[in-house]
CSV table of C-alpha atoms and ligand atoms in Angstrom, one decimal:
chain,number,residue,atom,x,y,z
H,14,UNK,CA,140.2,160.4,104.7
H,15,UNK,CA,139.2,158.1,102.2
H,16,UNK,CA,139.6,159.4,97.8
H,17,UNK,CA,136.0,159.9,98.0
H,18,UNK,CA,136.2,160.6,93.5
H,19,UNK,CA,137.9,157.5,93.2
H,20,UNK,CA,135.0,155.5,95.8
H,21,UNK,CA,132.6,157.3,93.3
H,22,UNK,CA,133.7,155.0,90.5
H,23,UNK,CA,132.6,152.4,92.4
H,24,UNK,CA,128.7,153.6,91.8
H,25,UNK,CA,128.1,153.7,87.9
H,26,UNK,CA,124.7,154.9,88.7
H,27,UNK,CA,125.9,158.0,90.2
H,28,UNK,CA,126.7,159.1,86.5
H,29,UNK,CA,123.7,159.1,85.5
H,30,UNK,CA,121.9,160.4,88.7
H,31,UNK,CA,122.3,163.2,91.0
H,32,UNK,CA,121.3,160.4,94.0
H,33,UNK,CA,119.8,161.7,97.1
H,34,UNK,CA,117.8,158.8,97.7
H,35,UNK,CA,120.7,156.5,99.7
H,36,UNK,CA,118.6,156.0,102.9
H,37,UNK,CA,116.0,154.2,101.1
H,38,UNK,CA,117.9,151.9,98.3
H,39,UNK,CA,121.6,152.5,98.2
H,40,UNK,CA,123.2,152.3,94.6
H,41,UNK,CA,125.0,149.1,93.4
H,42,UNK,CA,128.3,148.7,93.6
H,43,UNK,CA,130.5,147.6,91.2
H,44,UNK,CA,131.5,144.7,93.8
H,45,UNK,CA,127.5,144.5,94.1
H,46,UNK,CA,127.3,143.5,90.4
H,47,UNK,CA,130.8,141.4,90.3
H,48,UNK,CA,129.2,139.2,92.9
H,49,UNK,CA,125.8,138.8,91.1
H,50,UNK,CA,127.4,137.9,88.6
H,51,UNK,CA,129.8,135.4,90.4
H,52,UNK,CA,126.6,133.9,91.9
H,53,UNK,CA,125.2,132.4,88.7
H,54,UNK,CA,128.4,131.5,87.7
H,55,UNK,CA,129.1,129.5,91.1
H,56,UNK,CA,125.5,128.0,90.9
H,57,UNK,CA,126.0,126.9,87.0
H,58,UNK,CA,129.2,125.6,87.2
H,59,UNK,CA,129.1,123.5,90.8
H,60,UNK,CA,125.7,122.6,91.5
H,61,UNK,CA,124.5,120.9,94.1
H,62,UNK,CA,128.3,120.8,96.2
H,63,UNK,CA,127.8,125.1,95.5
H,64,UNK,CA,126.0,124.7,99.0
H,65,UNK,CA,128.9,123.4,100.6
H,66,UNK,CA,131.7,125.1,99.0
H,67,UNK,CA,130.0,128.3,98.7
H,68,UNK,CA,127.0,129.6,99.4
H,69,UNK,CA,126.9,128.1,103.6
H,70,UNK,CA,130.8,129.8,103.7
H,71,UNK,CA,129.3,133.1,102.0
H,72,UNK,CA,126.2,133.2,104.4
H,73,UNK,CA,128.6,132.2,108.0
H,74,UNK,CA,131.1,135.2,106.5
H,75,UNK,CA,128.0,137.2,106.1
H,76,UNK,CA,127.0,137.2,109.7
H,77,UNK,CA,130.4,137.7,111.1
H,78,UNK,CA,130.6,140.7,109.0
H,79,UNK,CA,127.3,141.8,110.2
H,80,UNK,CA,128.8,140.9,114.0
H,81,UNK,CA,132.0,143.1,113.1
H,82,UNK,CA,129.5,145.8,111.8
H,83,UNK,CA,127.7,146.0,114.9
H,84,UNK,CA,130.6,146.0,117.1
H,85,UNK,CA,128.7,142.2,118.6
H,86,UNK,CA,130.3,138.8,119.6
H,87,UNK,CA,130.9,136.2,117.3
H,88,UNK,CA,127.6,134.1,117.2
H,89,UNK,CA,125.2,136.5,118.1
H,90,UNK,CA,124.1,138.1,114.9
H,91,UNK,CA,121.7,135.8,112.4
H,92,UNK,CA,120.3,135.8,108.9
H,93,UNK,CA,116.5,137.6,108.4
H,94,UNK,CA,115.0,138.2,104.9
H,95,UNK,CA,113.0,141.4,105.9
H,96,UNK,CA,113.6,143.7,109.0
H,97,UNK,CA,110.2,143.3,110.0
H,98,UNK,CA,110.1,139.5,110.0
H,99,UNK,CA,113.5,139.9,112.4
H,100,UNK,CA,110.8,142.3,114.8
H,101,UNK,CA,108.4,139.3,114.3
H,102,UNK,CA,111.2,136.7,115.4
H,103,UNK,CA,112.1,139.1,118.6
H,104,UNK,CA,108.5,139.6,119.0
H,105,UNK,CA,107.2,136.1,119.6
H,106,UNK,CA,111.1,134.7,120.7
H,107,UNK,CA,112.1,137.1,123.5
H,108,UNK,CA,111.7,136.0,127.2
H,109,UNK,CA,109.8,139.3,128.2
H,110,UNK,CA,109.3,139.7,132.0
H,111,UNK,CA,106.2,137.5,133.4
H,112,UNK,CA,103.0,139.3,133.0
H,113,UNK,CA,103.8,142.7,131.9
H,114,UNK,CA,101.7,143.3,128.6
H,115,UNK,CA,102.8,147.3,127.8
H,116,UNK,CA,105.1,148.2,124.4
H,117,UNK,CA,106.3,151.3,124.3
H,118,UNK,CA,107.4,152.3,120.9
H,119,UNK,CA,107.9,156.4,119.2
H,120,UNK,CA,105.2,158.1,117.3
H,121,UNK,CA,107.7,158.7,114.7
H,122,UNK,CA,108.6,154.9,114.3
H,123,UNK,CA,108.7,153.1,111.1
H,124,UNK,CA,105.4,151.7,110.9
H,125,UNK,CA,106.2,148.5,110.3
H,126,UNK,CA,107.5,148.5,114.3
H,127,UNK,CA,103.5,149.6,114.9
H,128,UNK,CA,102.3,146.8,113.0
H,129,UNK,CA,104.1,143.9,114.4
H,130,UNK,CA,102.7,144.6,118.1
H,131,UNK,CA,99.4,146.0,117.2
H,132,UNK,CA,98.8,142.5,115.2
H,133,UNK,CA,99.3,140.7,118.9
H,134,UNK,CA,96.3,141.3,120.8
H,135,UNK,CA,98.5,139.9,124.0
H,136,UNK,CA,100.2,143.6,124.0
H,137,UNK,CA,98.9,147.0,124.8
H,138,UNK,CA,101.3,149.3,122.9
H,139,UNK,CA,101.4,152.9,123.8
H,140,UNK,CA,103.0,155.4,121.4
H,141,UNK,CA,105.6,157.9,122.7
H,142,UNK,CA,104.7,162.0,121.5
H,143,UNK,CA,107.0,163.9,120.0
H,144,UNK,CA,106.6,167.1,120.8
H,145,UNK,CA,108.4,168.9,117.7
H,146,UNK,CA,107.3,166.2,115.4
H,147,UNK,CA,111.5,165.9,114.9
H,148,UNK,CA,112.7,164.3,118.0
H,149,UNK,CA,111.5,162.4,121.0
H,150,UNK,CA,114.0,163.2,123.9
H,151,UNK,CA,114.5,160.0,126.1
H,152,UNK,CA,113.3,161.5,129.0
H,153,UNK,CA,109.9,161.1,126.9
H,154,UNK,CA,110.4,156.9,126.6
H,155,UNK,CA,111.6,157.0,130.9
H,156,UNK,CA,108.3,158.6,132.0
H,157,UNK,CA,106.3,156.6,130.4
H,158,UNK,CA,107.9,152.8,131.6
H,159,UNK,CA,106.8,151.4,134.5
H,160,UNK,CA,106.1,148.1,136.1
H,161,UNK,CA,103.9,147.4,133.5
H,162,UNK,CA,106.6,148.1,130.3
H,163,UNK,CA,107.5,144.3,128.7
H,164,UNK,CA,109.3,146.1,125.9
H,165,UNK,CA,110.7,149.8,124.9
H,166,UNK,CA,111.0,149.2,120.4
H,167,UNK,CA,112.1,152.0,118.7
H,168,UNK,CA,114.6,153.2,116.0
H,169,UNK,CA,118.3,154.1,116.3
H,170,UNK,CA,117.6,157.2,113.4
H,171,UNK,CA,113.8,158.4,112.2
H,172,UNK,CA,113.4,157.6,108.8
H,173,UNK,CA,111.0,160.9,109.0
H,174,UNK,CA,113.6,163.9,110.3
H,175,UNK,CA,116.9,162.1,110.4
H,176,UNK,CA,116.7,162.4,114.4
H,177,UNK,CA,119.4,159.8,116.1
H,178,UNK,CA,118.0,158.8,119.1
H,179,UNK,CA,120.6,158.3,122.5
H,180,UNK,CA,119.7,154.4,122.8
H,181,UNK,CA,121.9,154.1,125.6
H,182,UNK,CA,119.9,156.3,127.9
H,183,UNK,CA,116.3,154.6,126.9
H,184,UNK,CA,117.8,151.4,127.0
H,185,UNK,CA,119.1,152.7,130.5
H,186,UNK,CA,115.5,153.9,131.5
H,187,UNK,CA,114.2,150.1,130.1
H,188,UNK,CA,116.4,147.9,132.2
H,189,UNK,CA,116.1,149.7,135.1
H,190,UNK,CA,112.3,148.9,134.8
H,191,UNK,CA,112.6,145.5,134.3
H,192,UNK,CA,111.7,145.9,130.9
H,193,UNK,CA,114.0,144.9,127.6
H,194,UNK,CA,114.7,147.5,124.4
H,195,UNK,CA,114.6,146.7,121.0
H,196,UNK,CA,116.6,148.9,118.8
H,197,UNK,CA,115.9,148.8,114.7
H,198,UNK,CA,119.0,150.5,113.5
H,199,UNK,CA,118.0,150.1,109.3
H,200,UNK,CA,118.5,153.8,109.0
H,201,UNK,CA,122.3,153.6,110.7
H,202,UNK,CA,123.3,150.7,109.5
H,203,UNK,CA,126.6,151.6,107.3
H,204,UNK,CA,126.3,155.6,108.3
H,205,UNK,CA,126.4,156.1,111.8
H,206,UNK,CA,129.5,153.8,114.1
H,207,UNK,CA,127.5,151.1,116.0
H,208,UNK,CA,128.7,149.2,119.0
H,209,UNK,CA,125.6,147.5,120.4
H,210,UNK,CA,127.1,146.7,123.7
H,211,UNK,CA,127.8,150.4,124.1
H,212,UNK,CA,124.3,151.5,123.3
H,213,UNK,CA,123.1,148.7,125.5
H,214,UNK,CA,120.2,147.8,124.0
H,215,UNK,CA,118.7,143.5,124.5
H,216,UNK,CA,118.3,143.4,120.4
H,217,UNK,CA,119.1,144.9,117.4
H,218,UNK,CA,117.7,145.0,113.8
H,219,UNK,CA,119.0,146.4,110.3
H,220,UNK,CA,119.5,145.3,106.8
H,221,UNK,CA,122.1,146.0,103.5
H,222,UNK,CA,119.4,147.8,101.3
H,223,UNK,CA,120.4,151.1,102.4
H,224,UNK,CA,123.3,152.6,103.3
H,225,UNK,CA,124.9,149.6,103.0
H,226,UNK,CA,124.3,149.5,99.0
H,227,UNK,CA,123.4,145.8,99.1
H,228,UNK,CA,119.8,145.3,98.0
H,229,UNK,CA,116.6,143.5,99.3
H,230,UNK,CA,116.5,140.3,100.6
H,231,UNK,CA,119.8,140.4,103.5
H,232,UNK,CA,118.3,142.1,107.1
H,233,UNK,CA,120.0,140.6,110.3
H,234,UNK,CA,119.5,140.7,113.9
H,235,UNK,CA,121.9,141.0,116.7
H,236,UNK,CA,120.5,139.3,120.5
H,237,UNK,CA,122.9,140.0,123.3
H,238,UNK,CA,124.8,136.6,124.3
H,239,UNK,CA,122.9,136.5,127.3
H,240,UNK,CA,119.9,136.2,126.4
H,241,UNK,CA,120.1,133.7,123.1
H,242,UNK,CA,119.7,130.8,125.4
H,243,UNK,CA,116.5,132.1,126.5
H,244,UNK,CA,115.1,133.0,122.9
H,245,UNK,CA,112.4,130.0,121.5
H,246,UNK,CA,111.2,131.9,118.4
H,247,UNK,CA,107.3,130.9,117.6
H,248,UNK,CA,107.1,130.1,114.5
H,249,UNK,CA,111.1,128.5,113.1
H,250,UNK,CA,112.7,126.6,110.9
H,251,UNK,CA,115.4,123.6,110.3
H,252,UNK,CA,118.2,125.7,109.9
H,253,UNK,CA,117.2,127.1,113.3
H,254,UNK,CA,118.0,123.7,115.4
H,255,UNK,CA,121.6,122.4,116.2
H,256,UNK,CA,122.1,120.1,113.7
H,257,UNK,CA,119.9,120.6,110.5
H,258,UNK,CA,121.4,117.5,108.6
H,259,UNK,CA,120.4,115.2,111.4
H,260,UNK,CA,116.7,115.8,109.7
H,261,UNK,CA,115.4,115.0,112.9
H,262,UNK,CA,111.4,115.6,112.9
H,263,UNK,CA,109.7,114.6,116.5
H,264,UNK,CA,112.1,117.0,118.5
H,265,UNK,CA,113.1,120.6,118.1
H,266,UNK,CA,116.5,121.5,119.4
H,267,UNK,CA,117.7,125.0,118.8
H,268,UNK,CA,121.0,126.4,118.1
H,269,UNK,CA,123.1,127.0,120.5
H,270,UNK,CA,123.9,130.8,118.8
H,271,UNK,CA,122.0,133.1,117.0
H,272,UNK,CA,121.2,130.7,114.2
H,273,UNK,CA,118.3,130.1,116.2
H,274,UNK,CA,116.3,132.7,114.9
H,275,UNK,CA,117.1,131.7,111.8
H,276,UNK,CA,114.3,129.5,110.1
H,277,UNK,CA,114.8,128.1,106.2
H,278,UNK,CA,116.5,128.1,103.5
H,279,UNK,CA,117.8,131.7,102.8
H,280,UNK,CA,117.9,134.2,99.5
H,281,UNK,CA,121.5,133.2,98.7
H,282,UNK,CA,121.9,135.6,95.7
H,283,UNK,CA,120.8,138.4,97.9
H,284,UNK,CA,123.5,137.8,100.3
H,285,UNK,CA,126.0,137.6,97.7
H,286,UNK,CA,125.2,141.4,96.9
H,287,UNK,CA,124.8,142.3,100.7
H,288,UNK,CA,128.3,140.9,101.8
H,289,UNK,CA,129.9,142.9,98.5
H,290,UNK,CA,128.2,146.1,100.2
H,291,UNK,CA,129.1,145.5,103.7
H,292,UNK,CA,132.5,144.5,102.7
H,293,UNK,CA,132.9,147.8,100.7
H,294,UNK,CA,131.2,150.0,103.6
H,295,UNK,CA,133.5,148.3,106.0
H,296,UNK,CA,136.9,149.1,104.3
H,297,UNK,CA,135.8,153.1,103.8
H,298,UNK,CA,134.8,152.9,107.8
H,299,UNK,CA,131.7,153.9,108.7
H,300,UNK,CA,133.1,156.7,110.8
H,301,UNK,CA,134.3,158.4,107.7
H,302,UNK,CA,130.7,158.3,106.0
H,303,UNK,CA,129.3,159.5,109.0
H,304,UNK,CA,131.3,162.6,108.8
H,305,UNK,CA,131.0,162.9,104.7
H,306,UNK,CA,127.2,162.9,105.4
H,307,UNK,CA,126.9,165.1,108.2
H,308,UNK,CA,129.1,167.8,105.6
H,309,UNK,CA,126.4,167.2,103.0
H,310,UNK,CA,123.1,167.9,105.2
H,311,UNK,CA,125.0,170.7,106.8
H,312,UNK,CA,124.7,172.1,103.1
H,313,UNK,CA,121.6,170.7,102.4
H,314,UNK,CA,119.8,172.6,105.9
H,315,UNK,CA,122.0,175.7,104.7
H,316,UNK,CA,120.2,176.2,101.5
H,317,UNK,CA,116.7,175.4,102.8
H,318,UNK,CA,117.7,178.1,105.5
H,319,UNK,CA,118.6,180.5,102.6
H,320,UNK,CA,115.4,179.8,100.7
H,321,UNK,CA,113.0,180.0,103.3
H,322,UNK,CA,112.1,176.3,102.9
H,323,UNK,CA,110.8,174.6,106.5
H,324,UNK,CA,112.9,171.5,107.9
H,325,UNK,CA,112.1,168.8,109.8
H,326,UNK,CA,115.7,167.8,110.6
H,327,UNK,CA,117.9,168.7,113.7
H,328,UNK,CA,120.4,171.2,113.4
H,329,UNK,CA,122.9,170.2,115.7
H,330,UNK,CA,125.4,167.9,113.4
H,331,UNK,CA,125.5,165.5,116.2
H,332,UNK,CA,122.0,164.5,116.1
H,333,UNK,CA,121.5,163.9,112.8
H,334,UNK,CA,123.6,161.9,109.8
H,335,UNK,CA,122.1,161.5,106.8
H,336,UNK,CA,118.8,162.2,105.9
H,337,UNK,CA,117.0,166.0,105.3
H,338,UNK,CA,113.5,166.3,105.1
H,339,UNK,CA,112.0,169.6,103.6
H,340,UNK,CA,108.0,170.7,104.1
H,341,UNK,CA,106.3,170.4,100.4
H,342,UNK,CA,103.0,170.1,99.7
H,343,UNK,CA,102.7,168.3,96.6
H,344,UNK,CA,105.6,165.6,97.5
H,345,UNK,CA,105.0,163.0,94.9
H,346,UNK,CA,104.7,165.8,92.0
H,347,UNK,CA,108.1,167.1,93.0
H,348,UNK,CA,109.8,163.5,93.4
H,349,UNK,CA,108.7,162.9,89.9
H,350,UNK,CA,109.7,166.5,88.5
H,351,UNK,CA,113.0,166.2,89.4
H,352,UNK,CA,113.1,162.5,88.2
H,353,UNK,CA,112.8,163.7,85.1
H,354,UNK,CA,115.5,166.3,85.5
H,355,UNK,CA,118.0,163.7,86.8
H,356,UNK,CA,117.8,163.9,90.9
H,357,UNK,CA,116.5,161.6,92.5
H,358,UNK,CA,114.6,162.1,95.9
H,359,UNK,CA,112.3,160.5,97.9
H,360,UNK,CA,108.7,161.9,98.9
H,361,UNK,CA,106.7,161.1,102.0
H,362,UNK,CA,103.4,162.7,102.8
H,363,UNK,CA,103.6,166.2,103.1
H,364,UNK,CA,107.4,166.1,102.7
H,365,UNK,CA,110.2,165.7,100.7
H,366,UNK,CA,113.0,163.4,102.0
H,367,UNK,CA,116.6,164.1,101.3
H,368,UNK,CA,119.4,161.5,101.4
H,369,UNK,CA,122.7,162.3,99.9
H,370,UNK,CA,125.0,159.4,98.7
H,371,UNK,CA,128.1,159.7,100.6
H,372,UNK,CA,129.8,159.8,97.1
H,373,UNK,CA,128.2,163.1,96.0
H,374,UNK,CA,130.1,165.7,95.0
H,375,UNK,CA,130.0,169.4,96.3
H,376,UNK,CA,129.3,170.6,92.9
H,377,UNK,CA,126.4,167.9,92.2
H,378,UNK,CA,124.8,168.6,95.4
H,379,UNK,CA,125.2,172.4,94.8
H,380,UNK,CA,123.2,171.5,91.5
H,381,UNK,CA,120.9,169.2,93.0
H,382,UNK,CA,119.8,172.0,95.4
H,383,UNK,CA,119.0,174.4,92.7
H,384,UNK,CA,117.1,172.1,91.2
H,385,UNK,CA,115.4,170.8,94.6
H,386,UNK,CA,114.5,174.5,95.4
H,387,UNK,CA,113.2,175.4,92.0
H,388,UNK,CA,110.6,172.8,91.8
H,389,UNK,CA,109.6,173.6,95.7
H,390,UNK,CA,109.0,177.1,94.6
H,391,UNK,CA,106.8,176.2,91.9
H,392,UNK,CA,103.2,177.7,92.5
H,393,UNK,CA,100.5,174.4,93.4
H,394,UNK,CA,98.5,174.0,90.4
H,395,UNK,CA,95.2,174.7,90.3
H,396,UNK,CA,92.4,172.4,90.2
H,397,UNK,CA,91.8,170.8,87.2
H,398,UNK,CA,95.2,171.0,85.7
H,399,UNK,CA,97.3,168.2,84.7
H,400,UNK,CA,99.6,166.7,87.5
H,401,UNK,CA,102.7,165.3,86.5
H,402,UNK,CA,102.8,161.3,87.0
H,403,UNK,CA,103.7,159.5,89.6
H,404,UNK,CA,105.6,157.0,87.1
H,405,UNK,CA,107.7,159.2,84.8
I,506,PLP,C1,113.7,152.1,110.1
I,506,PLP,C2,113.0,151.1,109.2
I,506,PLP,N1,112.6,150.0,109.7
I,506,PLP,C3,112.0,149.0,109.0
I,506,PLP,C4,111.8,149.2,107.6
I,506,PLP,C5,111.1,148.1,106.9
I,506,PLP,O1,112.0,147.1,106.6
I,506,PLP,P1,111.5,145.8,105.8
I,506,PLP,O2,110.8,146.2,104.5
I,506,PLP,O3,112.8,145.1,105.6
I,506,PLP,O4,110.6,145.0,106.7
I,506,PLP,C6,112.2,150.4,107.0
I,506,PLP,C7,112.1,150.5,105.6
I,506,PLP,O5,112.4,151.5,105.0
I,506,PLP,C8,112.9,151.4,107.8
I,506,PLP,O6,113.3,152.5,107.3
């Protein structure tokens, strides 16, 4: 087991905050800030050679880091500055089956997977019901592909409940349709194990900024091998073709690997912080956070329990890993109460979302709680009386 108080070092912010906010923007390491730093000083003192003896080593390292994260073969993970412009590059660059037009994706997706085929008038998407408004068993995803399913999208963990989905057996339920499955793992990426070959899904999609503490600007995507041939991205770039410093215009000729769904030049200082993260994540093992996080929400769902506060979250420890969400009717109100007393949260309509850092302590979630509880039990005020900010 890894010296979690000696990892906690590694987070200055945690000092200051009692952080249950990891699943949306994961505190900077100490590494995170080294590397910053290390950035400007590369770019200052080298100039234009930095590219060369730097930053194009930093980004190749970056993606096989990615790969090892993912459990996926060298040359099949690639560079995206936003998970949804990776959905975009699957969306337009995957060789769906001929003439099927149907997108299934969960009713309790992150939007942004909504948005990206509701935008292309070629697809009909069709959402998949939950009927707990917590899960969606798979069986849900299987009856509803058929020979006219192009594409199952959905998420590997629901940013809403916490629910991890079983890919393997939608994925399952996909191919045996004809059809190909889309997986955005941003909400397991650095807190649940991921071997994508295992979970069997045609693409995969995720970023550093959460659990993988390493800011905006560094989301990947995986493609399995056999299909990166097939992949012609609409809408690419030069660093997508074989040999970018040929700066051949009047033909395009993609990568032979996952560079192809790459398009220009990238956020370099970003990736600087994201391979600091991953790097970090990657020596405590994932498996270890998973079972760090699973002890926290087991706590967390206790003392909901206890209070007679409603949960969204599964309670079986296998089907959830980080993330608690609590029924609250004035979300933002609370979020910004307990701000100001030093927790942060995160609110989402008509809920309260929960996301322990795996570096918590016992006592500080203990404390956390109280304080969690205490503002949930505060009587809604009536009209007319002052609201606390959203921005204290
Ligand atoms: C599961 C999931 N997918 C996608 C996104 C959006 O990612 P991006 O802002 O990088 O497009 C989020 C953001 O929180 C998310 O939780």
């Amino acid at each position: 087991m890894p010296d979690w108080k000696a990892l906690r070092a590694e987070f200055p912010l945690l000092d200051r905050y009692i952080y249950l906010n990891a699943c949306s923007l994961g505190p900077l390491p100490r590494v995170g800030r080294a590397a910053l730093a290390r950035y400007a000083q590369d770019w200052d003192e080298k100039g234009t050679p930095v590219w060369f003896s730097d930053w194009l080593p930093l980004l190749e390292r970056f993606r096989g880091r990615v790969a090892e994260l993912l459990g996926a073969s060298a040359g099949s993970t690639a560079i995206a500055p936003s998970v949804s412009v990776a959905l975009t590059t699957l969306a337009t660059g995957l060789p769906l089956p001929e003439g099927r037009r149907k997108v299934l994706i969960g009713e309790l997706d992150f939007p942004t997977i909504g948005h990206q085929w509701l935008s292309r008038p070629q697809f009909e998407v069709e959402f998949v019901p939950s009927p707990d408004g917590i899960a969606i068993p798979p069986e849900a995803f299987a009856e509803r592909i058929d020979e006219r399913t192009a594409l199952v999208v959905t998420t590997h963990l629901f940013y809403t409940t916490g629910y991890l989905q079983d890919v393997r057996t939608i994925a399952d339920a996909a191919h045996a349709a004809g059809a190909l499955c889309v997986i955005d793992g941003y909400q397991t990426c650095g807190c649940v194990p991921l071997d994508v070959e295992a979970m069997g899904c045609d693409a995969f999609v995720g970023g550093c900024l959460k659990w993988l503490s390493g800011g905006p600007g560094n989301a990947f995507l995986y493609v399995t091998p056999e299909l990166i041939p097939r992949m012609r991205p609409q809408g690419t770039g030069w660093f997508a073709t074989r040999d970018p410093f040929s700066f051949t215009l009047q033909e395009l000729v993609f990568a032979g690997d996952a560079r192809r769904l790459e398009t220009g030049t990238w956020a370099v200082p970003s990736h600087y912080a994201g391979l600091a993260g991953l790097e970090l994540i990657l020596e405590v093992r994932v498996a270890n956070i998973q079972e760090r996080l699973r002890d926290l929400t087991d706590r967390i769902l206790e003392r909901c329990d206890q209070a007679g506060v409603r949960t969204f979250t599964p309670r079986e420890r296998q089907l959830r890993c980080g993330i608690v969400t609590l029924e609250c009717e004035r979300p933002e109100e609370v979020e910004a109460r307990l701000h100001a007393d030093g927790v942060i949260v995160d609110s989402r309509p008509g809920r309260i979302r929960l996301s322990p850092h795996w570096c918590v302590t016992e006592e500080e979630l203990e404390r956390g709680m109280d304080l969690v509880l205490h503002h949930l039990a505060l009587p809604t005020p009536r009209s007319g009386e002052q609201r606390v900010s959203h921005a204290t």
